[in-house]
Short mmCIF file of C-alpha atoms in Angstrom, two decimals:
data_model
loop_
_atom_site.label_atom_id
_atom_site.label_comp_id
_atom_site.label_asym_id
_atom_site.label_seq_id
_atom_site.Cartn_x
_atom_site.Cartn_y
_atom_site.Cartn_z
CA MET A 387 26.23 -10.03 -12.80
CA ASN A 388 29.62 -8.42 -12.14
CA ARG A 389 27.91 -5.02 -12.09
CA MET A 390 25.38 -6.31 -9.59
CA LYS A 391 28.16 -7.60 -7.33
CA LYS A 392 29.90 -4.22 -7.51
CA LEU A 393 26.72 -2.36 -6.59
CA CYS A 394 26.02 -4.67 -3.69
CA GLY A 395 29.64 -4.44 -2.60
CA GLY A 396 29.33 -0.69 -2.61
CA LEU A 397 26.57 -0.93 -0.04
CA LEU A 398 28.83 -2.95 2.24
CA ILE A 399 31.53 -0.30 1.93
CA PHE A 400 28.94 2.37 2.79
CA THR A 401 27.93 0.49 5.93
CA ALA A 402 31.50 0.13 7.13
CA ALA A 403 32.35 3.75 6.31
CA ALA A 404 29.30 5.03 8.16
CA THR A 405 30.26 3.04 11.24
CA LEU A 406 33.89 4.20 11.25
CA ALA A 407 32.92 7.81 10.67
CA GLY A 408 30.54 7.80 13.60
CA PHE A 409 27.70 8.75 11.31
CA ILE A 410 29.06 12.24 10.54
CA TYR A 411 28.41 13.86 7.17
CA HIS A 412 31.25 15.03 4.97
CA ASP A 413 31.67 18.80 4.71
CA PRO A 414 28.90 19.57 7.25
CA MET A 415 27.45 22.96 8.12
CA TYR A 416 26.33 23.36 11.68
CA LEU A 417 23.10 25.29 12.03
CA HIS A 418 23.08 27.46 15.13
CA ASN A 419 19.30 27.51 15.28
CA LEU A 420 18.93 23.78 15.93
CA LYS A 421 21.39 20.97 16.40
CA ILE A 422 21.06 19.81 12.82
CA THR A 423 23.84 18.84 10.45
CA VAL A 424 23.14 19.09 6.73
CA GLN A 425 25.09 19.32 3.53
CA ARG A 426 25.01 22.61 1.73
CA HIS A 427 27.39 25.21 0.46
CA PRO A 428 27.65 28.58 2.22
CA ALA A 429 25.44 31.25 0.71
CA GLN A 430 27.12 33.35 -1.92
CA ILE A 431 27.17 37.10 -1.42
CA SER A 432 26.08 39.17 -4.40
CA GLU A 433 26.26 42.96 -4.20
CA THR A 434 26.97 44.58 -0.85
CA ARG A 435 24.59 47.33 0.21
CA PRO A 436 26.10 49.35 3.11
CA ASP A 437 22.91 51.42 3.28
CA LEU A 438 20.89 48.47 4.57
CA GLN A 439 21.80 48.68 8.23
CA ALA A 440 19.89 47.32 11.20
CA THR A 441 17.46 49.86 12.56
CA SER A 442 15.90 48.03 15.51
CA ALA A 443 17.27 47.55 18.99
CA PRO A 444 19.19 44.27 19.55
CA ASN A 445 16.60 42.82 21.97
CA GLU A 446 13.48 44.03 20.19
CA PRO A 447 11.48 41.17 18.55
CA GLN A 448 12.09 41.16 14.82
CA MET A 449 8.90 41.30 12.76
CA VAL A 450 8.76 38.79 9.89
CA LEU A 451 5.96 39.59 7.45
CA ILE A 452 4.80 36.92 5.02
CA TYR A 453 3.37 39.27 2.44
CA THR A 454 1.94 36.84 -0.12
CA LYS A 455 -0.07 33.66 -0.18
CA PHE A 456 1.59 30.34 -0.83
CA MET A 457 -0.38 29.36 -3.92
CA ARG A 458 -3.96 29.63 -2.52
CA HIS A 459 -3.01 29.42 1.14
CA LEU A 460 -2.90 32.20 3.71
CA PRO A 461 -1.80 31.62 6.39
CA TRP A 462 0.72 29.17 5.01
CA PRO A 463 -0.12 25.57 5.97
CA GLY A 464 1.26 24.71 9.40
CA LEU A 465 2.44 28.26 10.04
CA GLU A 466 -0.34 30.02 11.89
CA ASN A 467 1.45 32.18 14.45
CA SER A 468 4.74 33.24 16.01
CA GLN A 469 4.96 30.07 18.07
CA ASP A 470 4.84 27.95 14.91
CA PHE A 471 7.51 30.18 13.36
CA THR A 472 10.00 29.76 16.22
CA GLN A 473 9.98 25.98 16.56
CA PHE A 474 10.57 22.89 14.49
CA LYS A 475 8.58 19.77 15.32
CA GLY A 476 8.10 20.87 18.90
CA GLN A 477 11.72 21.89 19.48
CA LYS A 478 12.31 25.60 19.97
CA CYS A 479 14.68 27.44 17.69
CA ARG A 480 17.85 28.70 19.37
CA GLU A 481 16.79 32.18 18.32
CA THR A 482 13.14 32.90 19.13
CA ASN A 483 13.24 36.70 19.13
CA CYS A 484 10.84 36.96 16.17
CA LYS A 485 7.21 37.82 15.60
CA LEU A 486 5.30 36.45 12.62
CA SER A 487 2.68 38.49 10.80
CA TYR A 488 0.45 38.17 7.75
CA ASP A 489 -1.02 41.65 8.25
CA LYS A 490 0.15 44.00 5.48
CA ARG A 491 -0.38 46.91 7.84
CA ASP A 492 2.79 45.70 9.60
CA PHE A 493 4.87 46.31 6.47
CA THR A 494 6.73 49.39 7.68
CA ASN A 495 7.44 47.76 11.05
CA SER A 496 8.84 44.53 9.59
CA LYS A 497 12.52 43.60 9.51
CA VAL A 498 11.97 40.80 6.98
CA VAL A 499 9.33 40.57 4.23
CA ILE A 500 8.84 37.27 2.37
CA PHE A 501 7.41 37.10 -1.17
CA HIS A 502 6.42 33.85 -2.84
CA ALA A 503 7.42 33.89 -6.53
CA TYR A 504 4.16 32.50 -7.88
CA ASN A 505 2.10 35.00 -5.89
CA MET A 506 4.28 38.03 -6.58
CA PRO A 507 2.33 41.32 -6.29
CA SER A 508 1.69 43.41 -9.40
CA GLN A 509 4.25 45.84 -10.71
CA LYS A 510 2.20 48.77 -9.45
CA GLU A 511 1.95 47.31 -5.95
CA MET A 512 5.65 46.46 -5.80
CA LEU A 513 6.64 49.97 -6.84
CA GLY A 514 4.39 51.34 -4.11
CA LEU A 515 6.05 49.05 -1.55
CA GLN A 516 9.49 50.18 -2.62
CA GLN A 517 8.51 53.79 -1.97
CA ARG A 518 7.28 52.90 1.53
CA ARG A 519 10.12 50.49 2.30
CA PRO A 520 11.96 51.49 5.48
CA LYS A 521 15.72 51.57 5.63
CA GLY A 522 17.22 48.24 6.66
CA GLN A 523 14.23 46.10 5.63
CA VAL A 524 15.14 42.74 4.09
CA TRP A 525 13.14 41.33 1.17
CA VAL A 526 13.15 37.57 0.56
CA TYR A 527 12.43 35.91 -2.81
CA PHE A 528 11.00 32.45 -2.11
CA THR A 529 10.21 29.58 -4.45
CA LEU A 530 10.18 25.81 -4.13
CA GLU A 531 10.09 25.11 -7.85
CA ASN A 532 13.06 24.61 -10.13
CA PRO A 533 14.20 27.42 -12.45
CA ILE A 534 12.61 26.00 -15.61
CA VAL A 535 9.18 25.61 -14.05
CA THR A 536 9.52 28.95 -12.27
CA SER A 537 10.12 30.62 -15.63
CA TYR A 538 6.73 29.28 -16.75
CA ILE A 539 4.62 29.82 -13.67
CA ALA A 540 6.00 33.01 -12.13
CA PRO A 541 3.80 35.92 -13.24
CA HIS A 542 6.71 38.36 -13.13
CA LYS A 543 9.07 37.10 -15.83
CA ASN A 544 11.45 39.83 -17.07
CA ARG A 545 9.95 42.46 -14.77
CA ARG A 546 12.51 45.24 -14.30
CA ASP A 547 10.83 46.46 -11.12
CA LEU A 548 12.19 43.37 -9.34
CA ASP A 549 15.81 44.26 -10.06
CA ASN A 550 17.88 45.47 -7.10
CA VAL A 551 15.15 44.89 -4.50
CA PHE A 552 15.66 41.38 -3.07
CA ASN A 553 18.27 40.77 -0.39
CA TRP A 554 17.87 37.07 0.34
CA THR A 555 16.87 34.00 -1.65
CA MET A 556 15.03 31.13 0.00
CA ASN A 557 14.75 27.76 -1.77
CA TYR A 558 16.13 24.23 -2.02
CA MET A 559 19.48 25.31 -3.53
CA ARG A 560 22.46 24.90 -1.26
CA ASP A 561 23.84 28.30 -2.21
CA SER A 562 20.62 30.11 -1.31
CA ASP A 563 20.66 32.51 1.63
CA ILE A 564 17.90 30.67 3.51
CA TYR A 565 18.03 26.94 2.93
CA HIS A 566 14.59 25.46 2.31
CA PRO A 567 14.99 21.89 0.98
CA TYR A 568 12.19 19.40 0.48
CA GLY A 569 13.77 17.13 3.06
CA PHE A 570 16.92 16.16 4.93
CA TYR A 571 18.32 13.35 7.05
CA LEU A 572 20.08 13.02 10.37
CA PRO A 573 22.29 10.47 12.12
CA LEU A 574 20.52 8.50 14.79
CA ASN A 575 21.08 9.45 18.41
CA ARG A 576 22.59 6.86 20.70
CA SER A 577 19.19 6.27 22.26
CA GLU A 578 17.73 5.55 18.82
CA PHE A 579 20.16 2.78 17.90
CA THR A 580 18.47 -0.60 17.62
CA PRO A 581 20.06 -4.05 17.67
CA PRO A 582 20.57 -5.57 14.22
CA SER A 583 17.47 -7.42 13.08
CA ARG A 584 16.72 -9.92 10.36
CA LEU A 585 13.70 -8.02 9.12
CA ASN A 586 12.92 -8.98 5.54
CA HIS A 587 11.79 -5.81 3.78
CA ALA A 588 10.76 -7.81 0.73
CA LYS A 589 8.17 -9.82 2.64
CA GLY A 590 4.59 -9.16 1.56
CA LYS A 591 5.59 -7.10 -1.48
CA THR A 592 3.93 -8.81 -4.40
CA LYS A 593 4.52 -6.13 -7.06
CA LEU A 594 7.67 -4.73 -8.57
CA VAL A 595 7.63 -1.03 -9.53
CA VAL A 596 5.18 1.85 -9.09
CA TRP A 597 5.24 5.39 -10.47
CA THR A 598 2.93 8.17 -9.25
CA CYS A 599 3.04 11.16 -11.58
CA SER A 600 0.53 14.00 -11.56
CA GLY A 601 1.37 15.19 -15.06
CA HIS A 602 4.03 16.32 -17.48
CA GLY A 603 2.98 19.97 -17.43
CA ARG A 604 3.30 22.32 -20.35
CA VAL A 605 5.03 21.36 -23.56
CA VAL A 606 8.58 21.44 -22.23
CA THR A 607 10.64 18.92 -24.17
CA GLU A 608 12.89 18.02 -21.25
CA ARG A 609 9.96 17.06 -19.03
CA LYS A 610 8.92 14.34 -21.48
CA LEU A 611 12.16 12.44 -20.90
CA ARG A 612 10.93 10.73 -17.77
CA VAL A 613 7.75 9.60 -19.55
CA LEU A 614 9.75 8.26 -22.49
CA TYR A 615 12.16 6.54 -20.11
CA VAL A 616 9.32 4.81 -18.29
CA ARG A 617 7.78 3.69 -21.59
CA GLN A 618 11.01 1.95 -22.53
CA LEU A 619 11.53 0.52 -19.06
CA ARG A 620 8.04 -1.02 -19.12
CA LYS A 621 9.09 -3.14 -22.07
CA HIS A 622 11.38 -5.05 -19.73
CA ILE A 623 9.61 -5.04 -16.35
CA SER A 624 6.16 -4.46 -14.87
CA ILE A 625 5.45 -0.87 -13.82
CA ASP A 626 2.11 0.41 -12.54
CA VAL A 627 1.50 4.10 -13.18
CA TYR A 628 -0.92 6.25 -11.15
CA GLY A 629 -1.86 9.88 -11.69
CA LYS A 630 -2.46 12.09 -14.71
CA SER A 631 0.41 10.56 -16.66
CA ALA A 632 -1.31 7.18 -16.51
CA ILE A 633 -3.16 8.12 -19.71
CA TYR A 634 0.08 7.51 -21.61
CA PHE A 635 0.15 3.88 -20.48
CA HIS A 636 -2.57 1.39 -21.34
CA GLN A 637 -3.51 -0.10 -17.95
CA PRO A 638 -7.09 -1.42 -17.94
CA SER A 639 -6.59 -3.26 -14.65
CA LEU A 640 -5.73 -0.02 -12.84
CA GLU A 641 -8.62 2.10 -14.06
CA GLY A 642 -10.58 3.64 -11.21
CA LYS A 643 -7.68 3.45 -8.77
CA THR A 644 -6.03 6.65 -7.62
CA CYS A 645 -3.13 7.37 -5.32
CA ILE A 646 -1.58 10.66 -6.32
CA LYS A 647 -2.97 13.69 -4.51
CA ASP A 648 -1.11 14.95 -1.44
CA LYS A 649 -3.87 13.95 0.97
CA ALA A 650 -4.31 10.58 -0.74
CA TYR A 651 -0.86 9.46 0.43
CA GLY A 652 -2.10 9.54 4.00
CA THR A 653 -5.15 7.36 3.42
CA PRO A 654 -4.97 3.72 4.52
CA ASP A 655 -6.03 2.47 1.08
CA CYS A 656 -3.32 4.39 -0.71
CA ARG A 657 -0.60 3.45 1.75
CA SER A 658 -1.58 -0.21 1.58
CA LEU A 659 -1.57 -0.08 -2.21
CA LEU A 660 1.91 1.42 -2.43
CA GLN A 661 3.37 -0.89 0.21
CA ASN A 662 2.77 -3.81 -2.15
CA TYR A 663 5.64 -2.56 -4.34
CA LYS A 664 9.38 -2.99 -3.95
CA PHE A 665 10.51 0.02 -5.98
CA PHE A 666 9.25 3.58 -6.39
CA LEU A 667 10.21 5.72 -9.40
CA ALA A 668 11.31 9.07 -7.94
CA PHE A 669 11.72 10.88 -11.27
CA GLU A 670 11.91 14.67 -10.97
CA ASN A 671 10.01 16.86 -13.45
CA MET A 672 13.28 18.64 -14.29
CA ASN A 673 16.94 17.78 -13.83
CA CYS A 674 18.29 20.78 -11.90
CA ASP A 675 21.02 21.38 -9.32
CA ASP A 676 20.08 20.25 -5.80
CA TYR A 677 16.49 19.57 -6.89
CA ILE A 678 15.32 16.54 -4.89
CA THR A 679 11.65 16.74 -3.99
CA GLU A 680 9.09 14.81 -1.96
CA LYS A 681 9.25 12.10 -4.63
CA TYR A 682 12.36 10.88 -2.86
CA TRP A 683 12.08 12.29 0.65
CA CYS A 684 8.49 11.42 1.50
CA THR A 685 6.54 8.54 0.01
CA PRO A 686 9.15 5.82 -0.65
CA LEU A 687 11.17 6.38 2.52
CA GLU A 688 8.04 6.59 4.67
CA LEU A 689 6.42 3.48 3.22
CA GLY A 690 9.47 1.27 2.84
CA LEU A 691 10.01 1.29 -0.92
CA VAL A 692 13.40 1.65 -2.58
CA PRO A 693 13.50 4.92 -4.59
CA VAL A 694 14.79 4.70 -8.15
CA VAL A 695 15.89 8.28 -8.76
CA MET A 696 16.27 10.45 -11.85
CA GLY A 697 17.31 14.07 -11.43
CA GLY A 698 20.06 16.65 -11.71
CA ALA A 699 21.07 16.80 -8.04
CA ASP A 700 24.19 15.30 -6.54
CA TYR A 701 22.46 12.42 -4.81
CA LYS A 702 25.70 11.23 -3.23
CA ALA A 703 25.92 14.55 -1.40
CA LEU A 704 22.27 15.09 -0.50
CA ALA A 705 20.41 11.76 -0.33
CA ILE A 706 20.74 9.10 2.36
CA PRO A 707 23.70 6.84 1.52
CA GLY A 708 22.63 3.40 0.35
CA SER A 709 18.93 4.27 0.21
CA TYR A 710 18.37 4.67 -3.54
CA ILE A 711 19.14 3.43 -7.04
CA ASN A 712 20.20 6.08 -9.59
CA VAL A 713 19.25 5.49 -13.24
CA MET A 714 22.41 7.35 -14.29
CA ASP A 715 24.53 4.56 -12.81
CA PHE A 716 23.36 2.22 -15.58
CA PRO A 717 24.55 2.31 -19.21
CA SER A 718 21.15 1.30 -20.55
CA ILE A 719 17.51 0.94 -19.59
CA LYS A 720 17.78 -2.80 -20.06
CA LYS A 721 20.64 -3.01 -17.54
CA LEU A 722 18.57 -1.15 -14.97
CA ALA A 723 15.66 -3.51 -15.56
CA GLU A 724 17.93 -6.52 -15.14
CA TYR A 725 19.24 -5.15 -11.85
CA LEU A 726 15.75 -4.55 -10.47
CA LEU A 727 14.76 -8.11 -11.45
CA PHE A 728 17.92 -9.39 -9.79
CA LEU A 729 16.99 -7.63 -6.55
CA ASP A 730 13.45 -8.93 -6.85
CA GLN A 731 14.78 -12.49 -6.80
CA ASN A 732 17.37 -11.90 -4.07
CA ASP A 733 15.92 -10.72 -0.78
CA ASP A 734 19.32 -10.38 0.92
CA GLU A 735 20.53 -7.97 -1.74
CA TYR A 736 17.23 -6.08 -1.70
CA ASN A 737 17.42 -5.69 2.07
CA ARG A 738 20.80 -3.95 1.77
CA TYR A 739 18.91 -0.87 0.58
CA PHE A 740 17.46 -0.58 4.08
CA GLU A 741 20.76 -0.79 5.96
CA TRP A 742 20.71 3.00 6.26
CA LYS A 743 17.93 2.72 8.82
CA LYS A 744 20.51 1.46 11.31
CA TYR A 745 22.40 4.74 11.12
CA TYR A 746 20.16 7.49 9.82
CA LYS A 747 16.63 8.85 9.94
CA VAL A 748 14.62 11.22 7.78
CA GLY A 749 14.65 14.59 9.55
CA GLY A 750 11.72 15.98 7.58
CA CYS A 751 9.93 15.98 4.25
CA LEU A 752 7.72 18.54 2.57
CA ARG A 753 4.24 18.20 1.13
CA PRO A 754 3.36 21.87 0.62
CA LYS A 755 -0.42 21.45 0.75
CA LEU A 756 -0.25 19.80 4.15
CA ASN A 757 2.43 21.60 6.15
CA MET A 758 5.15 24.11 5.27
CA THR A 759 7.14 23.51 8.46
CA ASN A 760 7.78 19.75 8.46
CA ASN A 761 10.61 19.63 5.95
CA TYR A 762 13.36 21.72 7.52
CA PRO A 763 13.78 24.44 10.19
CA TRP A 764 13.95 27.24 7.64
CA MET A 765 11.89 29.41 9.98
CA CYS A 766 14.69 29.17 12.52
CA GLU A 767 17.19 30.25 9.88
CA VAL A 768 15.09 33.29 9.02
CA CYS A 769 14.71 34.27 12.66
CA SER A 770 18.41 33.78 13.33
CA ALA A 771 19.40 35.88 10.31
CA ALA A 772 16.89 38.60 11.23
CA ASN A 773 18.56 38.93 14.62
CA ASN A 774 22.11 38.80 13.30
CA HIS A 775 22.93 42.52 13.15
CA SER A 776 26.47 41.86 11.93
CA LEU A 777 25.30 39.93 8.87
CA ALA A 778 26.69 41.34 5.64
CA LYS A 779 24.07 43.23 3.67
CA LYS A 780 23.44 42.30 0.04
CA THR A 781 21.09 42.91 -2.86
CA TYR A 782 20.57 40.85 -6.01
CA ARG A 783 20.94 43.01 -9.11
CA LYS A 784 18.73 40.64 -11.15
CA ILE A 785 16.93 37.93 -9.23
CA GLN A 786 16.31 35.98 -12.45
CA ASP A 787 20.06 35.51 -12.86
CA PHE A 788 20.14 33.49 -9.67
CA TYR A 789 17.46 31.18 -11.11
CA ASN A 790 18.95 30.98 -14.60
CA PRO A 791 17.77 27.64 -16.10
CA ASP A 792 20.76 27.54 -18.45
CA LYS A 793 23.10 27.45 -15.46
CA ARG A 794 20.99 25.41 -13.06
CA CYS A 795 19.23 22.77 -15.19
CA ALA A 796 19.46 20.48 -18.24
CA ILE A 797 21.73 18.13 -16.29
CA HIS A 798 22.15 14.66 -17.84
CA TYR A 799 19.65 15.48 -20.62
CA SER A 800 22.03 14.58 -23.43
CA ARG A 801 22.93 11.26 -21.87
CA LEU A 802 19.30 10.43 -21.07
CA ASN A 803 18.32 11.18 -24.66
CA GLU A 804 21.02 8.80 -25.86
CA ILE A 805 19.90 6.05 -23.48
CA ILE A 806 16.25 6.41 -24.52
CA SER A 807 17.11 6.52 -28.24
CA GLU A 808 19.31 3.43 -27.94
CA ALA A 809 16.51 1.60 -26.14
CA ALA A 810 13.98 2.59 -28.83
CA GLU A 811 16.31 1.44 -31.60
CA MET A 812 16.91 -1.87 -29.88
CA SER A 813 13.18 -2.35 -29.38
CA LEU A 814 12.54 -1.62 -33.04
CA LYS A 815 15.21 -4.09 -34.11
CA GLU A 816 13.71 -6.80 -31.90
CA THR A 817 10.25 -6.06 -33.34
CA LEU A 818 11.53 -6.34 -36.91
CA ASP A 819 13.34 -9.58 -36.12
CA ARG A 820 10.13 -11.06 -34.75
CA GLN A 821 8.20 -9.94 -37.82
CA LYS A 822 10.61 -11.77 -40.10
CA SER A 823 9.87 -15.05 -38.37
CA ARG A 824 6.18 -14.39 -37.63
CA PRO A 825 4.35 -11.88 -39.87
CA SER A 826 1.80 -9.78 -38.01
CA ASN A 827 0.33 -6.29 -37.78
CA THR A 828 3.19 -3.89 -37.28
CA THR A 829 3.47 -1.24 -34.64
CA ASP A 830 5.82 1.66 -35.17
CA THR A 831 8.15 1.58 -32.19
CA ASN A 832 9.46 4.98 -33.18
CA MET A 833 6.17 6.32 -31.87
CA ASP A 834 7.81 6.24 -28.44
CA THR A 835 9.91 9.26 -29.28
CA ASN A 836 7.13 11.46 -30.57
CA MET A 837 3.75 10.25 -29.32
CA LEU A 838 3.55 12.80 -26.54
CA ALA A 839 3.78 15.59 -29.06
CA HIS A 840 0.82 14.10 -30.90
CA GLY A 841 -1.14 13.65 -27.66
CA GLN A 842 -1.64 9.91 -28.05
CA THR A 843 -2.02 7.20 -25.46
CA GLU A 844 -0.09 3.98 -25.57
CA SER A 845 -3.01 2.31 -27.31
CA GLY A 846 -2.78 4.94 -30.04
CA GLU A 847 -5.96 6.81 -29.12
CA LYS A 848 -6.10 10.57 -29.19
CA LYS A 849 -6.56 12.42 -25.94
CA GLY A 850 -9.79 14.26 -25.45
CA ASN A 851 -9.79 18.01 -25.52
CA LYS A 852 -9.66 19.12 -21.94
CA LYS A 853 -9.87 22.57 -20.46
CA LYS A 854 -6.40 23.78 -19.56
CA LYS A 855 -5.62 24.38 -15.95
CA THR A 856 -3.52 27.13 -14.55
CA LEU A 857 -0.06 25.76 -14.02
CA GLY A 858 1.21 26.02 -10.47
CA GLU A 859 4.04 24.60 -8.41
CA ASP A 860 2.00 21.66 -7.18
CA SER A 861 0.59 20.77 -10.60
CA THR A 862 3.89 20.08 -12.36
CA LYS A 863 5.12 17.19 -10.33
#
């Protein structure tokens, strides 16, 4: 109970601090393309290349060529033409002197060429492009996935022909050259302030926790942690699981219901289903620096659920203050469960997780299949950089070093393993204690730590042999 009081007290401190600070972020970076304040570190410069000098006249429109598909999409969703490229949600970029092209015949006339990691051209094609590459042309390496997943899905792992060719990185990392996060938030304008209301955000929510998970991907040990964590958490509280990972949880009452695909989130049935829950498990597929995806930015914040987050990012720096519950703030799974049950029984405390709406708003969130321009004005950053003729020139010696999983990921894994193991041991002890007083058929609780490797469901049944699908960025969530 003392812990609960501290957590609730922390929300009060946040509210007061936000008011006194005038709703300004700490350590902000002002983007000159739009009046947007976000938290990120300045891009780090790798190797300087004096030979890459601007070749076009200052006022000549800068050609930006998107050379590859985004997964199966060309044009990229929501980015059809130059007008789309030079605005963000109807507001023009400060720098609009750019022309967007998908025509590879414009290669030699382009100032910037963007390559998506998963759709990287073959070695032969890339070598040909390097021979035709005009002086001063900037190549951008773009990916939305984390380094561990990228190492599995990118078809160019360890390719030497990609060394010393890329000048900019574009992704969710704060030290990337072009910042492309899954979402961001903004302080409310004066005109957007609303008088304090007594809206009860718990009203009408008849269920506790929901988790939508499209799969655990290839056999990467770290990715199983979130599944194992949920299995232990379900021993204390009710959790409904939707998506491909639902096969690991015996849920007869939920069979036939689906609410996982990108387009499904926008359907009335799916939205109504999710709005019955108080909490949404926003567990990332990998714990990596700055990696906060649509699991946090989109569904729970749009539909009015409190996100329970698990990831490797600094949530205090990137997420909306007071909007989430972090599993790493709890010493055990049982303590987290107790806190969620406490909030379930105390509407006033639950409603504190919506205080942020008085001060902030979600500036954008990304669902790649639907629109590539709704999450953040990255297009404006590209256009601004393309027209900045005094920008220092750089080249990455080895692009894979920037996405090194050993440096970027495996955050909190040791502690999460300890928490899960302790929960499994406690569960086993409780099971054995019950068996002493009431003999019955035994169930090996230790199965929790290895059942995924054996491909079993919670009921102990083997999975059917299914045809493997090609792993892509949107299939690993």
